[in-house]
Amino acid sequence: MSNTKSIFPKNFLWGGSTAANQLEGAYLEDGRGLSVADALPGGKDRFKIVASPDFNFELDESKYVYPNHKGIDHYHRYKEDIALFAKMGFKVYRLSIAWSRIFPNGDETTPNEAGLAFYDNIFDECLKYGIEPVVTISHYEMPLHLAKEYGGWGNRKLVDFYERYAKVVLERYHTKVKYWMTFNEINSALHFPVMSQGLVMKTGAGSKQTIYQGLHHQFLASSKAVKIAHDLNPDLEVGCMIIYATTYAYDSNPINHLKALEYNQAFNFYCADVQAKGEYPHYAKRIWKEENVTLDIHDGDLELLKAYPVDYVGFSYYMSTVVTTDEDVMAKSEGNLLSGVSNPFLEASEWGWQIDPLGLRLALNELYGRYQKPLFIVENGLGAKDVLDENNFVEDDYRIDYLRSHIEAMGEAIGDGVDLMGYTPWGCIDLVSASTGEMSKRYGFIYVDLDDNIEGSGDRYEKKSFNWYKKVIETNGSDL
Ligand code: BGP
């Protein structure tokens, strides 16, 4: 144990983070229905394929591999996985419930008991080790039927289906789970409407009109979940969850600062402003006008949003980005998931995600100043192509360096006065990548022996980062 006094609060929530569709597998077992994620082909062109006008969620197994079907078989190996999380000393474990395990089609009235029982087992297993579950109600996996038959979140009926689902899981698990999140990376709809909202271009649904209308429906659904949770127990804490990418202006030209401000408003803040403050921000009208969007807002909607904002602000942070009004410079941008210009001051991951720990300190200050609500970093990490050596070990010093620098930035932000509740790095065990569907883009402290076709032994091995993170938790972040 290090003797240095930790700057992290005593009850800081250290842990790790996963999502059902990316690790459970067993995609048709015990009554589960197909989800949107099950229809996404594996491979680096995943997002290109789903964004094409021909994509309509029909599976074509003669042409593509669907890695989410098998995941890392956590459905059958969860005891082994949770035991490893416990060995690292996790205080919390962020996971999501697969909506289609509970309501296979999404529009039924009776839930699937086998699906509910599975999460009872998961939560009991966590609690056995003193690990508190943190649950995302929906993480990129609405039942496929809701996307195909109803057109995804563009359809207001989804609010009722989600409400029914949220009520079932909150009522069932509220004595076991205190921390909840309503939607994973809700603002991702602006970049990936297929995965995020079940919208396809074919039906015209990928339009800005449908995306913003879909977000309105998700905001209503989120408020309804907050209401259900607080009615059950006012001590339950329900958060929003956004992707946050610190955004810099390309240079000191004021026009580029305006561009950065507008980018921040449209991408980083639009959703959390509504979910955390309970009302549409002043700039929303400008965005709707520019995007030619007319929202269908019913009587009572705005009152509902106002009455039930979230309790904390959860977010993922992987990278920062740079914007400019110069179209030619923007067009030359490489790789960065959220588009934007390469930053000459930063290094990037193999996938072009620009590594920026100081950007995290900026993010924490920005978000806390804006919302004055506790913050929770529920995803962060480095995707890399790990190599398992002859001793079944991975020397992932690059991952340790990434995480260390981000934890240091968190410490600095706490020193700045930010109220940070916890930290759950993404993919604490290797799992299927969301953007590429590949296994070989790994984030874990635990290596899983599977390739991009989800072939291999599936055996689990502790990487070098495993013991490093164990020590970080043991010393409450003072020994990095
Ligand atoms: C976030 C998602 C996760 C996750 C992570 C890493 O956007 O919430 O589901 O996968 O990013 O992304 P990727 O797997 O594409 O590297």
GROMACS .gro file of C-alpha atoms and ligand atoms in nm:
model
  496
    1MET     CA    1   0.000   0.000   0.000
    2SER     CA    2   0.126   0.342  -0.083
    3ASN     CA    3   0.133   0.598   0.196
    4THR     CA    4   0.040   0.888  -0.024
    5LYS     CA    5  -0.292   1.033   0.079
    6SER     CA    6  -0.548   0.970  -0.195
    7ILE     CA    7  -0.730   1.263  -0.348
    8PHE     CA    8  -1.016   1.030  -0.439
    9PRO     CA    9  -1.306   1.027  -0.193
   10LYS     CA   10  -1.321   0.726   0.041
   11ASN     CA   11  -1.634   0.584  -0.121
   12PHE     CA   12  -1.513   0.636  -0.479
   13LEU     CA   13  -1.676   0.386  -0.714
   14TRP     CA   14  -1.392   0.202  -0.890
   15GLY     CA   15  -1.493  -0.071  -1.128
   16GLY     CA   16  -1.537  -0.167  -1.491
   17SER     CA   17  -1.798  -0.146  -1.762
   18THR     CA   18  -1.960  -0.374  -2.024
   19ALA     CA   19  -2.278  -0.401  -2.231
   20ALA     CA   20  -2.503  -0.706  -2.267
   21ASN     CA   21  -2.501  -0.718  -2.646
   22GLN     CA   22  -2.122  -0.713  -2.662
   23LEU     CA   23  -2.044  -0.993  -2.418
   24GLU     CA   24  -2.336  -1.216  -2.326
   25GLY     CA   25  -2.379  -1.417  -2.648
   26ALA     CA   26  -2.652  -1.685  -2.611
   27TYR     CA   27  -2.853  -1.462  -2.838
   28LEU     CA   28  -3.154  -1.690  -2.872
   29GLU     CA   29  -3.133  -1.872  -2.542
   30ASP     CA   30  -3.405  -1.889  -2.277
   31GLY     CA   31  -3.655  -1.697  -2.485
   32ARG     CA   32  -3.440  -1.399  -2.582
   33GLY     CA   33  -3.545  -1.220  -2.901
   34LEU     CA   34  -3.321  -1.066  -3.166
   35SER     CA   35  -3.188  -0.719  -3.095
   36VAL     CA   36  -3.065  -0.444  -3.325
   37ALA     CA   37  -2.706  -0.537  -3.234
   38ASP     CA   38  -2.766  -0.892  -3.358
   39ALA     CA   39  -2.827  -0.752  -3.706
   40LEU     CA   40  -2.497  -0.562  -3.725
   41PRO     CA   41  -2.233  -0.741  -3.932
   42GLY     CA   42  -1.883  -0.778  -3.793
   43GLY     CA   43  -1.581  -0.609  -3.950
   44LYS     CA   44  -1.436  -0.265  -3.985
   45ASP     CA   45  -1.698  -0.168  -4.245
   46ARG     CA   46  -1.982  -0.231  -4.001
   47PHE     CA   47  -2.090   0.133  -3.983
   48LYS     CA   48  -2.052   0.187  -4.358
   49ILE     CA   49  -2.272  -0.114  -4.430
   50VAL     CA   50  -2.545  -0.014  -4.188
   51ALA     CA   51  -2.546   0.345  -4.311
   52SER     CA   52  -2.611   0.239  -4.672
   53PRO     CA   53  -2.958   0.298  -4.817
   54ASP     CA   54  -3.000  -0.078  -4.874
   55PHE     CA   55  -2.952  -0.182  -4.514
   56ASN     CA   56  -3.278  -0.302  -4.361
   57PHE     CA   57  -3.179  -0.519  -4.062
   58GLU     CA   58  -3.220  -0.846  -4.258
   59LEU     CA   59  -2.951  -1.094  -4.150
   60ASP     CA   60  -2.741  -1.249  -4.427
   61GLU     CA   61  -2.526  -1.518  -4.266
   62SER     CA   62  -2.394  -1.633  -4.604
   63LYS     CA   63  -2.221  -1.298  -4.638
   64TYR     CA   64  -2.138  -1.173  -4.290
   65VAL     CA   65  -2.029  -1.285  -3.946
   66TYR     CA   66  -2.250  -1.157  -3.663
   67PRO     CA   67  -2.014  -1.150  -3.364
   68ASN     CA   68  -2.270  -1.025  -3.113
   69HIS     CA   69  -2.459  -1.355  -3.141
   70LYS     CA   70  -2.188  -1.534  -2.946
   71GLY     CA   71  -2.012  -1.247  -2.768
   72ILE     CA   72  -1.766  -1.392  -2.517
   73ASP     CA   73  -2.030  -1.634  -2.387
   74HIS     CA   74  -2.060  -1.441  -2.063
   75TYR     CA   75  -2.413  -1.581  -2.040
   76HIS     CA   76  -2.261  -1.915  -1.942
   77ARG     CA   77  -1.933  -1.794  -1.792
   78TYR     CA   78  -2.051  -1.501  -1.582
   79LYS     CA   79  -1.944  -1.659  -1.253
   80GLU     CA   80  -1.586  -1.691  -1.370
   81ASP     CA   81  -1.590  -1.333  -1.505
   82ILE     CA   82  -1.739  -1.176  -1.194
   83ALA     CA   83  -1.490  -1.368  -0.978
   84LEU     CA   84  -1.211  -1.202  -1.179
   85PHE     CA   85  -1.370  -0.858  -1.130
   86ALA     CA   86  -1.384  -0.934  -0.757
   87LYS     CA   87  -1.019  -1.035  -0.762
   88MET     CA   88  -0.936  -0.689  -0.900
   89GLY     CA   89  -1.131  -0.541  -0.611
   90PHE     CA   90  -1.415  -0.381  -0.809
   91LYS     CA   91  -1.650  -0.176  -0.592
   92VAL     CA   92  -1.901  -0.151  -0.879
   93TYR     CA   93  -1.964  -0.326  -1.208
   94ARG     CA   94  -2.149  -0.142  -1.485
   95LEU     CA   95  -2.347  -0.373  -1.711
   96SER     CA   96  -2.658  -0.344  -1.921
   97ILE     CA   97  -2.976  -0.548  -1.933
   98ALA     CA   98  -3.061  -0.689  -2.275
   99TRP     CA   99  -3.408  -0.550  -2.342
  100SER     CA  100  -3.486  -0.846  -2.570
  101ARG     CA  101  -3.420  -1.096  -2.288
  102ILE     CA  102  -3.698  -0.930  -2.091
  103PHE     CA  103  -3.934  -0.843  -2.377
  104PRO     CA  104  -3.818  -1.050  -2.679
  105ASN     CA  105  -4.016  -0.841  -2.928
  106GLY     CA  106  -4.046  -0.531  -2.716
  107ASP     CA  107  -4.422  -0.489  -2.755
  108GLU     CA  108  -4.546  -0.778  -2.536
  109THR     CA  109  -4.725  -0.714  -2.210
  110THR     CA  110  -4.574  -1.002  -2.011
  111PRO     CA  111  -4.200  -1.020  -1.949
  112ASN     CA  112  -3.988  -1.329  -2.005
  113GLU     CA  113  -3.922  -1.479  -1.663
  114ALA     CA  114  -3.609  -1.668  -1.775
  115GLY     CA  115  -3.452  -1.339  -1.882
  116LEU     CA  116  -3.537  -1.174  -1.551
  117ALA     CA  117  -3.395  -1.470  -1.359
  118PHE     CA  118  -3.063  -1.440  -1.546
  119TYR     CA  119  -3.006  -1.086  -1.415
  120ASP     CA  120  -3.108  -1.191  -1.064
  121ASN     CA  121  -2.825  -1.442  -1.084
  122ILE     CA  122  -2.582  -1.180  -1.217
  123PHE     CA  123  -2.669  -0.927  -0.946
  124ASP     CA  124  -2.657  -1.191  -0.670
  125GLU     CA  125  -2.317  -1.303  -0.792
  126CYS     CA  126  -2.189  -0.942  -0.781
  127LEU     CA  127  -2.339  -0.875  -0.438
  128LYS     CA  128  -2.184  -1.196  -0.304
  129TYR     CA  129  -1.846  -1.024  -0.354
  130GLY     CA  130  -1.963  -0.684  -0.234
  131ILE     CA  131  -1.968  -0.547  -0.590
  132GLU     CA  132  -2.252  -0.303  -0.653
  133PRO     CA  133  -2.410  -0.336  -0.998
  134VAL     CA  134  -2.456  -0.015  -1.202
  135VAL     CA  135  -2.716  -0.080  -1.468
  136THR     CA  136  -2.773   0.074  -1.811
  137ILE     CA  137  -3.134   0.005  -1.901
  138SER     CA  138  -3.068   0.024  -2.275
  139HIS     CA  139  -2.727  -0.002  -2.437
  140TYR     CA  140  -2.743  -0.021  -2.820
  141GLU     CA  141  -2.980  -0.317  -2.834
  142MET     CA  142  -3.348  -0.242  -2.859
  143PRO     CA  143  -3.550  -0.548  -2.968
  144LEU     CA  144  -3.512  -0.579  -3.346
  145HIS     CA  145  -3.888  -0.607  -3.384
  146LEU     CA  146  -3.927  -0.251  -3.252
  147ALA     CA  147  -3.687  -0.126  -3.518
  148LYS     CA  148  -3.841  -0.322  -3.804
  149GLU     CA  149  -4.210  -0.295  -3.722
  150TYR     CA  150  -4.226   0.043  -3.554
  151GLY     CA  151  -3.932   0.227  -3.706
  152GLY     CA  152  -3.731   0.254  -3.383
  153TRP     CA  153  -3.727   0.562  -3.162
  154GLY     CA  154  -3.879   0.782  -3.432
  155ASN     CA  155  -4.211   0.628  -3.327
  156ARG     CA  156  -4.370   0.765  -3.010
  157LYS     CA  157  -4.507   0.421  -2.921
  158LEU     CA  158  -4.152   0.333  -2.814
  159VAL     CA  159  -4.195   0.554  -2.508
  160ASP     CA  160  -4.465   0.322  -2.377
  161PHE     CA  161  -4.270   0.007  -2.458
  162TYR     CA  162  -3.962   0.143  -2.284
  163GLU     CA  163  -4.168   0.257  -1.986
  164ARG     CA  164  -4.314  -0.092  -1.946
  165TYR     CA  165  -3.967  -0.246  -1.971
  166ALA     CA  166  -3.811   0.004  -1.729
  167LYS     CA  167  -4.093  -0.052  -1.480
  168VAL     CA  168  -4.043  -0.428  -1.489
  169VAL     CA  169  -3.667  -0.412  -1.432
  170LEU     CA  170  -3.678  -0.133  -1.174
  171GLU     CA  171  -3.949  -0.309  -0.974
  172ARG     CA  172  -3.768  -0.639  -0.993
  173TYR     CA  173  -3.418  -0.522  -0.905
  174HIS     CA  174  -3.447  -0.201  -0.706
  175THR     CA  175  -3.341  -0.373  -0.386
  176LYS     CA  176  -3.025  -0.503  -0.553
  177VAL     CA  177  -2.932  -0.210  -0.776
  178LYS     CA  178  -2.901   0.150  -0.660
  179TYR     CA  179  -2.731   0.313  -0.963
  180TRP     CA  180  -2.908   0.320  -1.300
  181MET     CA  181  -2.863   0.486  -1.640
  182THR     CA  182  -3.148   0.527  -1.885
  183PHE     CA  183  -2.970   0.512  -2.224
  184ASN     CA  184  -2.612   0.449  -2.323
  185GLU     CA  185  -2.450   0.741  -2.509
  186ILE     CA  186  -2.785   0.893  -2.597
  187ASN     CA  187  -2.620   1.161  -2.815
  188SER     CA  188  -2.465   0.890  -3.033
  189ALA     CA  189  -2.794   0.904  -3.227
  190LEU     CA  190  -2.650   1.204  -3.409
  191HIS     CA  191  -2.367   0.988  -3.547
  192PHE     CA  192  -2.500   0.630  -3.539
  193PRO     CA  193  -2.881   0.638  -3.560
  194VAL     CA  194  -2.901   0.273  -3.668
  195MET     CA  195  -2.738   0.128  -3.357
  196SER     CA  196  -2.857   0.397  -3.122
  197GLN     CA  197  -3.218   0.447  -3.226
  198GLY     CA  198  -3.301   0.156  -3.456
  199LEU     CA  199  -3.340   0.387  -3.756
  200VAL     CA  200  -3.254   0.284  -4.110
  201MET     CA  201  -3.195   0.508  -4.410
  202LYS     CA  202  -3.427   0.296  -4.622
  203THR     CA  203  -3.739   0.417  -4.448
  204GLY     CA  204  -3.616   0.775  -4.455
  205ALA     CA  205  -3.570   0.734  -4.086
  206GLY     CA  206  -3.206   0.832  -4.078
  207SER     CA  207  -3.307   1.195  -4.138
  208LYS     CA  208  -3.233   1.466  -3.884
  209GLN     CA  209  -3.606   1.513  -3.839
  210THR     CA  210  -3.647   1.154  -3.718
  211ILE     CA  211  -3.328   1.154  -3.513
  212TYR     CA  212  -3.431   1.465  -3.315
  213GLN     CA  213  -3.788   1.341  -3.280
  214GLY     CA  214  -3.646   1.009  -3.162
  215LEU     CA  215  -3.434   1.192  -2.905
  216HIS     CA  216  -3.744   1.373  -2.781
  217HIS     CA  217  -3.908   1.035  -2.729
  218GLN     CA  218  -3.599   0.906  -2.550
  219PHE     CA  219  -3.596   1.210  -2.319
  220LEU     CA  220  -3.960   1.138  -2.227
  221ALA     CA  221  -3.878   0.771  -2.170
  222SER     CA  222  -3.581   0.869  -1.954
  223SER     CA  223  -3.795   1.097  -1.736
  224LYS     CA  224  -4.053   0.824  -1.697
  225ALA     CA  225  -3.782   0.586  -1.577
  226VAL     CA  226  -3.661   0.847  -1.325
  227LYS     CA  227  -4.017   0.880  -1.196
  228ILE     CA  228  -4.064   0.504  -1.161
  229ALA     CA  229  -3.730   0.472  -0.978
  230HIS     CA  230  -3.792   0.758  -0.736
  231ASP     CA  231  -4.147   0.640  -0.665
  232LEU     CA  232  -4.001   0.303  -0.568
  233ASN     CA  233  -3.724   0.449  -0.358
  234PRO     CA  234  -3.606   0.812  -0.355
  235ASP     CA  235  -3.253   0.689  -0.278
  236LEU     CA  236  -3.216   0.522  -0.618
  237GLU     CA  237  -2.988   0.725  -0.841
  238VAL     CA  238  -3.065   0.747  -1.211
  239GLY     CA  239  -2.820   0.907  -1.451
  240CYS     CA  240  -2.803   1.007  -1.814
  241MET     CA  241  -2.509   0.885  -2.021
  242ILE     CA  242  -2.353   1.076  -2.307
  243ILE     CA  243  -2.042   1.044  -2.525
  244TYR     CA  244  -1.828   1.344  -2.444
  245ALA     CA  245  -1.549   1.450  -2.677
  246THR     CA  246  -1.364   1.762  -2.570
  247THR     CA  247  -1.374   1.986  -2.875
  248TYR     CA  248  -1.108   2.241  -2.964
  249ALA     CA  249  -1.112   2.519  -3.219
  250TYR     CA  250  -0.851   2.462  -3.491
  251ASP     CA  251  -0.683   2.798  -3.423
  252SER     CA  252  -0.744   3.132  -3.255
  253ASN     CA  253  -0.968   3.256  -3.536
  254PRO     CA  254  -1.289   3.355  -3.356
  255ILE     CA  255  -1.499   3.193  -3.627
  256ASN     CA  256  -1.348   2.856  -3.535
  257HIS     CA  257  -1.431   2.918  -3.168
  258LEU     CA  258  -1.789   2.979  -3.269
  259LYS     CA  259  -1.776   2.652  -3.463
  260ALA     CA  260  -1.642   2.472  -3.154
  261LEU     CA  261  -1.916   2.626  -2.939
  262GLU     CA  262  -2.183   2.513  -3.184
  263TYR     CA  263  -2.033   2.166  -3.207
  264ASN     CA  264  -2.031   2.141  -2.829
  265GLN     CA  265  -2.390   2.255  -2.806
  266ALA     CA  266  -2.516   2.021  -3.076
  267PHE     CA  267  -2.318   1.713  -2.979
  268ASN     CA  268  -2.183   1.728  -2.624
  269PHE     CA  269  -2.457   1.922  -2.447
  270TYR     CA  270  -2.792   1.897  -2.626
  271CYS     CA  271  -2.902   1.572  -2.461
  272ALA     CA  272  -2.753   1.620  -2.116
  273ASP     CA  273  -2.893   1.975  -2.102
  274VAL     CA  274  -3.243   1.831  -2.138
  275GLN     CA  275  -3.187   1.529  -1.915
  276ALA     CA  276  -2.996   1.704  -1.636
  277LYS     CA  277  -3.162   2.048  -1.641
  278GLY     CA  278  -3.507   1.928  -1.742
  279GLU     CA  279  -3.559   2.165  -2.034
  280TYR     CA  280  -3.452   2.229  -2.388
  281PRO     CA  281  -3.159   2.472  -2.397
  282HIS     CA  282  -3.178   2.818  -2.555
  283TYR     CA  283  -2.980   2.710  -2.864
  284ALA     CA  284  -3.215   2.417  -2.944
  285LYS     CA  285  -3.436   2.642  -3.157
  286ARG     CA  286  -3.138   2.747  -3.367
  287ILE     CA  287  -3.037   2.384  -3.423
  288TRP     CA  288  -3.390   2.278  -3.519
  289LYS     CA  289  -3.409   2.566  -3.764
  290GLU     CA  290  -3.072   2.489  -3.921
  291GLU     CA  291  -3.154   2.119  -3.946
  292ASN     CA  292  -3.507   2.178  -4.072
  293VAL     CA  293  -3.658   1.996  -3.779
  294THR     CA  294  -4.007   2.050  -3.642
  295LEU     CA  295  -4.057   1.862  -3.320
  296ASP     CA  296  -4.390   1.708  -3.235
  297ILE     CA  297  -4.419   1.797  -2.866
  298HIS     CA  298  -4.742   1.695  -2.691
  299ASP     CA  299  -4.914   1.869  -2.402
  300GLY     CA  300  -4.746   1.765  -2.080
  301ASP     CA  301  -4.417   1.659  -2.241
  302LEU     CA  302  -4.216   1.960  -2.127
  303GLU     CA  303  -4.363   1.937  -1.777
  304LEU     CA  304  -4.258   1.573  -1.757
  305LEU     CA  305  -3.900   1.658  -1.857
  306LYS     CA  306  -3.891   1.937  -1.600
  307ALA     CA  307  -4.030   1.722  -1.319
  308TYR     CA  308  -3.792   1.428  -1.362
  309PRO     CA  309  -3.436   1.522  -1.453
  310VAL     CA  310  -3.155   1.276  -1.382
  311ASP     CA  311  -2.964   1.259  -1.053
  312TYR     CA  312  -2.612   1.241  -1.196
  313VAL     CA  313  -2.435   1.281  -1.528
  314GLY     CA  314  -2.264   0.970  -1.662
  315PHE     CA  315  -2.040   0.993  -1.964
  316SER     CA  316  -1.789   0.809  -2.178
  317TYR     CA  317  -1.461   0.974  -2.262
  318TYR     CA  318  -1.215   0.830  -2.510
  319MET     CA  319  -1.081   1.118  -2.717
  320SER     CA  320  -1.094   1.483  -2.806
  321THR     CA  321  -1.153   1.640  -3.143
  322VAL     CA  322  -1.077   1.958  -3.338
  323VAL     CA  323  -1.313   2.158  -3.559
  324THR     CA  324  -1.276   2.433  -3.813
  325THR     CA  325  -1.497   2.614  -4.060
  326ASP     CA  326  -1.242   2.535  -4.330
  327GLU     CA  327  -1.414   2.257  -4.525
  328ASP     CA  328  -1.091   2.153  -4.698
  329VAL     CA  329  -0.912   2.097  -4.369
  330MET     CA  330  -1.213   1.910  -4.229
  331ALA     CA  331  -1.225   1.688  -4.537
  332LYS     CA  332  -0.867   1.577  -4.474
  333SER     CA  333  -0.952   1.451  -4.126
  334GLU     CA  334  -0.848   1.094  -4.061
  335GLY     CA  335  -1.006   0.819  -3.863
  336ASN     CA  336  -1.137   0.995  -3.555
  337LEU     CA  337  -1.472   0.826  -3.489
  338LEU     CA  338  -1.660   1.150  -3.443
  339SER     CA  339  -1.492   1.323  -3.741
  340GLY     CA  340  -1.286   1.636  -3.690
  341VAL     CA  341  -0.929   1.730  -3.766
  342SER     CA  342  -0.616   1.549  -3.642
  343ASN     CA  343  -0.452   1.728  -3.355
  344PRO     CA  344  -0.075   1.770  -3.401
  345PHE     CA  345  -0.025   1.781  -3.023
  346LEU     CA  346  -0.179   1.441  -2.960
  347GLU     CA  347  -0.117   1.079  -3.041
  348ALA     CA  348  -0.397   0.857  -3.159
  349SER     CA  349  -0.497   0.495  -3.112
  350GLU     CA  350  -0.471   0.257  -3.410
  351TRP     CA  351  -0.829   0.354  -3.490
  352GLY     CA  352  -0.750   0.725  -3.497
  353TRP     CA  353  -0.904   0.808  -3.159
  354GLN     CA  354  -0.694   1.095  -3.026
  355ILE     CA  355  -0.556   1.032  -2.678
  356ASP     CA  356  -0.603   1.335  -2.455
  357PRO     CA  357  -0.601   1.301  -2.075
  358LEU     CA  358  -0.591   1.677  -2.023
  359GLY     CA  359  -0.908   1.689  -2.232
  360LEU     CA  360  -1.069   1.475  -1.960
  361ARG     CA  361  -0.982   1.732  -1.692
  362LEU     CA  362  -1.137   1.998  -1.915
  363ALA     CA  363  -1.444   1.779  -1.969
  364LEU     CA  364  -1.492   1.723  -1.597
  365ASN     CA  365  -1.468   2.094  -1.521
  366GLU     CA  366  -1.698   2.185  -1.806
  367LEU     CA  367  -1.966   1.930  -1.720
  368TYR     CA  368  -1.959   1.996  -1.348
  369GLY     CA  369  -1.972   2.371  -1.396
  370ARG     CA  370  -2.267   2.333  -1.628
  371TYR     CA  371  -2.479   2.083  -1.433
  372GLN     CA  372  -2.362   2.101  -1.071
  373LYS     CA  373  -2.453   1.735  -1.039
  374PRO     CA  374  -2.221   1.446  -0.953
  375LEU     CA  375  -2.032   1.309  -1.252
  376PHE     CA  376  -1.959   0.945  -1.326
  377ILE     CA  377  -1.704   0.839  -1.589
  378VAL     CA  378  -1.866   0.516  -1.697
  379GLU     CA  379  -1.643   0.446  -1.999
  380ASN     CA  380  -1.282   0.523  -2.082
  381GLY     CA  381  -1.001   0.315  -2.221
  382LEU     CA  382  -0.769   0.224  -2.503
  383GLY     CA  383  -0.869  -0.013  -2.781
  384ALA     CA  384  -0.559  -0.203  -2.893
  385LYS     CA  385  -0.451  -0.521  -3.070
  386ASP     CA  386  -0.309  -0.718  -2.779
  387VAL     CA  387  -0.077  -1.012  -2.833
  388LEU     CA  388  -0.097  -1.313  -2.603
  389ASP     CA  389   0.257  -1.444  -2.546
  390GLU     CA  390   0.370  -1.805  -2.492
  391ASN     CA  391   0.297  -1.771  -2.119
  392ASN     CA  392  -0.059  -1.662  -2.191
  393PHE     CA  393   0.026  -1.311  -2.076
  394VAL     CA  394  -0.023  -0.970  -2.236
  395GLU     CA  395   0.230  -0.694  -2.164
  396ASP     CA  396  -0.015  -0.410  -2.213
  397ASP     CA  397   0.196  -0.122  -2.080
  398TYR     CA  398   0.037   0.105  -2.345
  399ARG     CA  399  -0.302   0.046  -2.178
  400ILE     CA  400  -0.161   0.111  -1.831
  401ASP     CA  401  -0.008   0.438  -1.959
  402TYR     CA  402  -0.340   0.547  -2.109
  403LEU     CA  403  -0.539   0.467  -1.797
  404ARG     CA  404  -0.280   0.612  -1.559
  405SER     CA  405  -0.276   0.946  -1.738
  406HIS     CA  406  -0.656   0.963  -1.737
  407ILE     CA  407  -0.679   0.874  -1.368
  408GLU     CA  408  -0.422   1.146  -1.296
  409ALA     CA  409  -0.642   1.390  -1.487
  410MET     CA  410  -0.939   1.280  -1.276
  411GLY     CA  411  -0.737   1.352  -0.962
  412GLU     CA  412  -0.653   1.699  -1.094
  413ALA     CA  413  -1.019   1.766  -1.166
  414ILE     CA  414  -1.118   1.656  -0.816
  415GLY     CA  415  -0.854   1.901  -0.694
  416ASP     CA  416  -1.028   2.164  -0.910
  417GLY     CA  417  -1.341   2.098  -0.704
  418VAL     CA  418  -1.530   1.861  -0.931
  419ASP     CA  419  -1.766   1.609  -0.768
  420LEU     CA  420  -1.672   1.279  -0.934
  421MET     CA  421  -1.851   0.965  -0.811
  422GLY     CA  422  -1.666   0.691  -0.986
  423TYR     CA  423  -1.475   0.542  -1.273
  424THR     CA  424  -1.561   0.228  -1.468
  425PRO     CA  425  -1.319   0.178  -1.759
  426TRP     CA  426  -1.474   0.027  -2.069
  427GLY     CA  427  -1.456  -0.339  -2.160
  428CYS     CA  428  -1.291  -0.450  -1.837
  429ILE     CA  429  -1.296  -0.791  -2.000
  430ASP     CA  430  -1.231  -0.814  -2.378
  431LEU     CA  431  -1.557  -0.810  -2.572
  432VAL     CA  432  -1.699  -0.737  -2.917
  433SER     CA  433  -1.630  -0.382  -3.035
  434ALA     CA  434  -1.937  -0.166  -3.092
  435SER     CA  435  -1.805   0.028  -3.391
  436THR     CA  436  -1.626  -0.254  -3.574
  437GLY     CA  437  -1.775  -0.574  -3.437
  438GLU     CA  438  -1.422  -0.705  -3.400
  439MET     CA  439  -1.282  -0.896  -3.103
  440SER     CA  440  -0.933  -0.782  -3.192
  441LYS     CA  441  -1.005  -0.427  -3.077
  442ARG     CA  442  -0.950  -0.502  -2.710
  443TYR     CA  443  -0.989  -0.289  -2.396
  444GLY     CA  444  -0.980  -0.545  -2.117
  445PHE     CA  445  -0.775  -0.616  -1.810
  446ILE     CA  446  -0.872  -0.974  -1.894
  447TYR     CA  447  -0.779  -1.128  -2.227
  448VAL     CA  448  -1.040  -1.351  -2.392
  449ASP     CA  449  -0.906  -1.606  -2.637
  450LEU     CA  450  -1.138  -1.548  -2.934
  451ASP     CA  451  -1.073  -1.409  -3.282
  452ASP     CA  452  -1.281  -1.182  -3.503
  453ASN     CA  453  -1.492  -1.479  -3.612
  454ILE     CA  454  -1.551  -1.551  -3.243
  455GLU     CA  455  -1.350  -1.869  -3.273
  456GLY     CA  456  -1.104  -1.990  -3.009
  457SER     CA  457  -1.106  -2.143  -2.663
  458GLY     CA  458  -1.279  -1.845  -2.502
  459ASP     CA  459  -1.040  -1.887  -2.209
  460ARG     CA  460  -0.972  -1.588  -1.987
  461TYR     CA  461  -0.621  -1.464  -1.896
  462GLU     CA  462  -0.513  -1.179  -1.670
  463LYS     CA  463  -0.313  -0.912  -1.855
  464LYS     CA  464  -0.039  -0.701  -1.695
  465SER     CA  465  -0.296  -0.422  -1.650
  466PHE     CA  466  -0.503  -0.656  -1.429
  467ASN     CA  467  -0.266  -0.640  -1.134
  468TRP     CA  468  -0.191  -0.276  -1.199
  469TYR     CA  469  -0.559  -0.182  -1.175
  470LYS     CA  470  -0.603  -0.403  -0.867
  471LYS     CA  471  -0.334  -0.195  -0.697
  472VAL     CA  472  -0.496   0.130  -0.812
  473ILE     CA  473  -0.823   0.024  -0.647
  474GLU     CA  474  -0.651  -0.107  -0.332
  475THR     CA  475  -0.476   0.226  -0.280
  476ASN     CA  476  -0.782   0.431  -0.382
  477GLY     CA  477  -0.593   0.578  -0.674
  478SER     CA  478  -0.286   0.689  -0.484
  479ASP     CA  479  -0.048   0.431  -0.634
  480LEU     CA  480  -0.061   0.460  -1.009
  481BGP     C1  481  -1.878   0.334  -2.664
  481BGP     C2  482  -1.987   0.234  -2.641
  481BGP     C3  483  -1.944   0.099  -2.605
  481BGP     C4  484  -1.809   0.062  -2.655
  481BGP     C5  485  -1.706   0.171  -2.655
  481BGP     C6  486  -1.580   0.141  -2.731
  481BGP     O1  487  -1.912   0.420  -2.766
  481BGP     O2  488  -2.077   0.276  -2.542
  481BGP     O3  489  -2.048   0.012  -2.634
  481BGP     O4  490  -1.799  -0.038  -2.742
  481BGP     O5  491  -1.757   0.289  -2.705
  481BGP     O6  492  -1.605   0.150  -2.867
  481BGP     P1  493  -1.555   0.045  -2.970
  481BGP     O7  494  -1.602  -0.086  -2.921
  481BGP     O8  495  -1.618   0.084  -3.097
  481BGP     O9  496  -1.409   0.058  -2.972
   0.00000   0.00000   0.00000
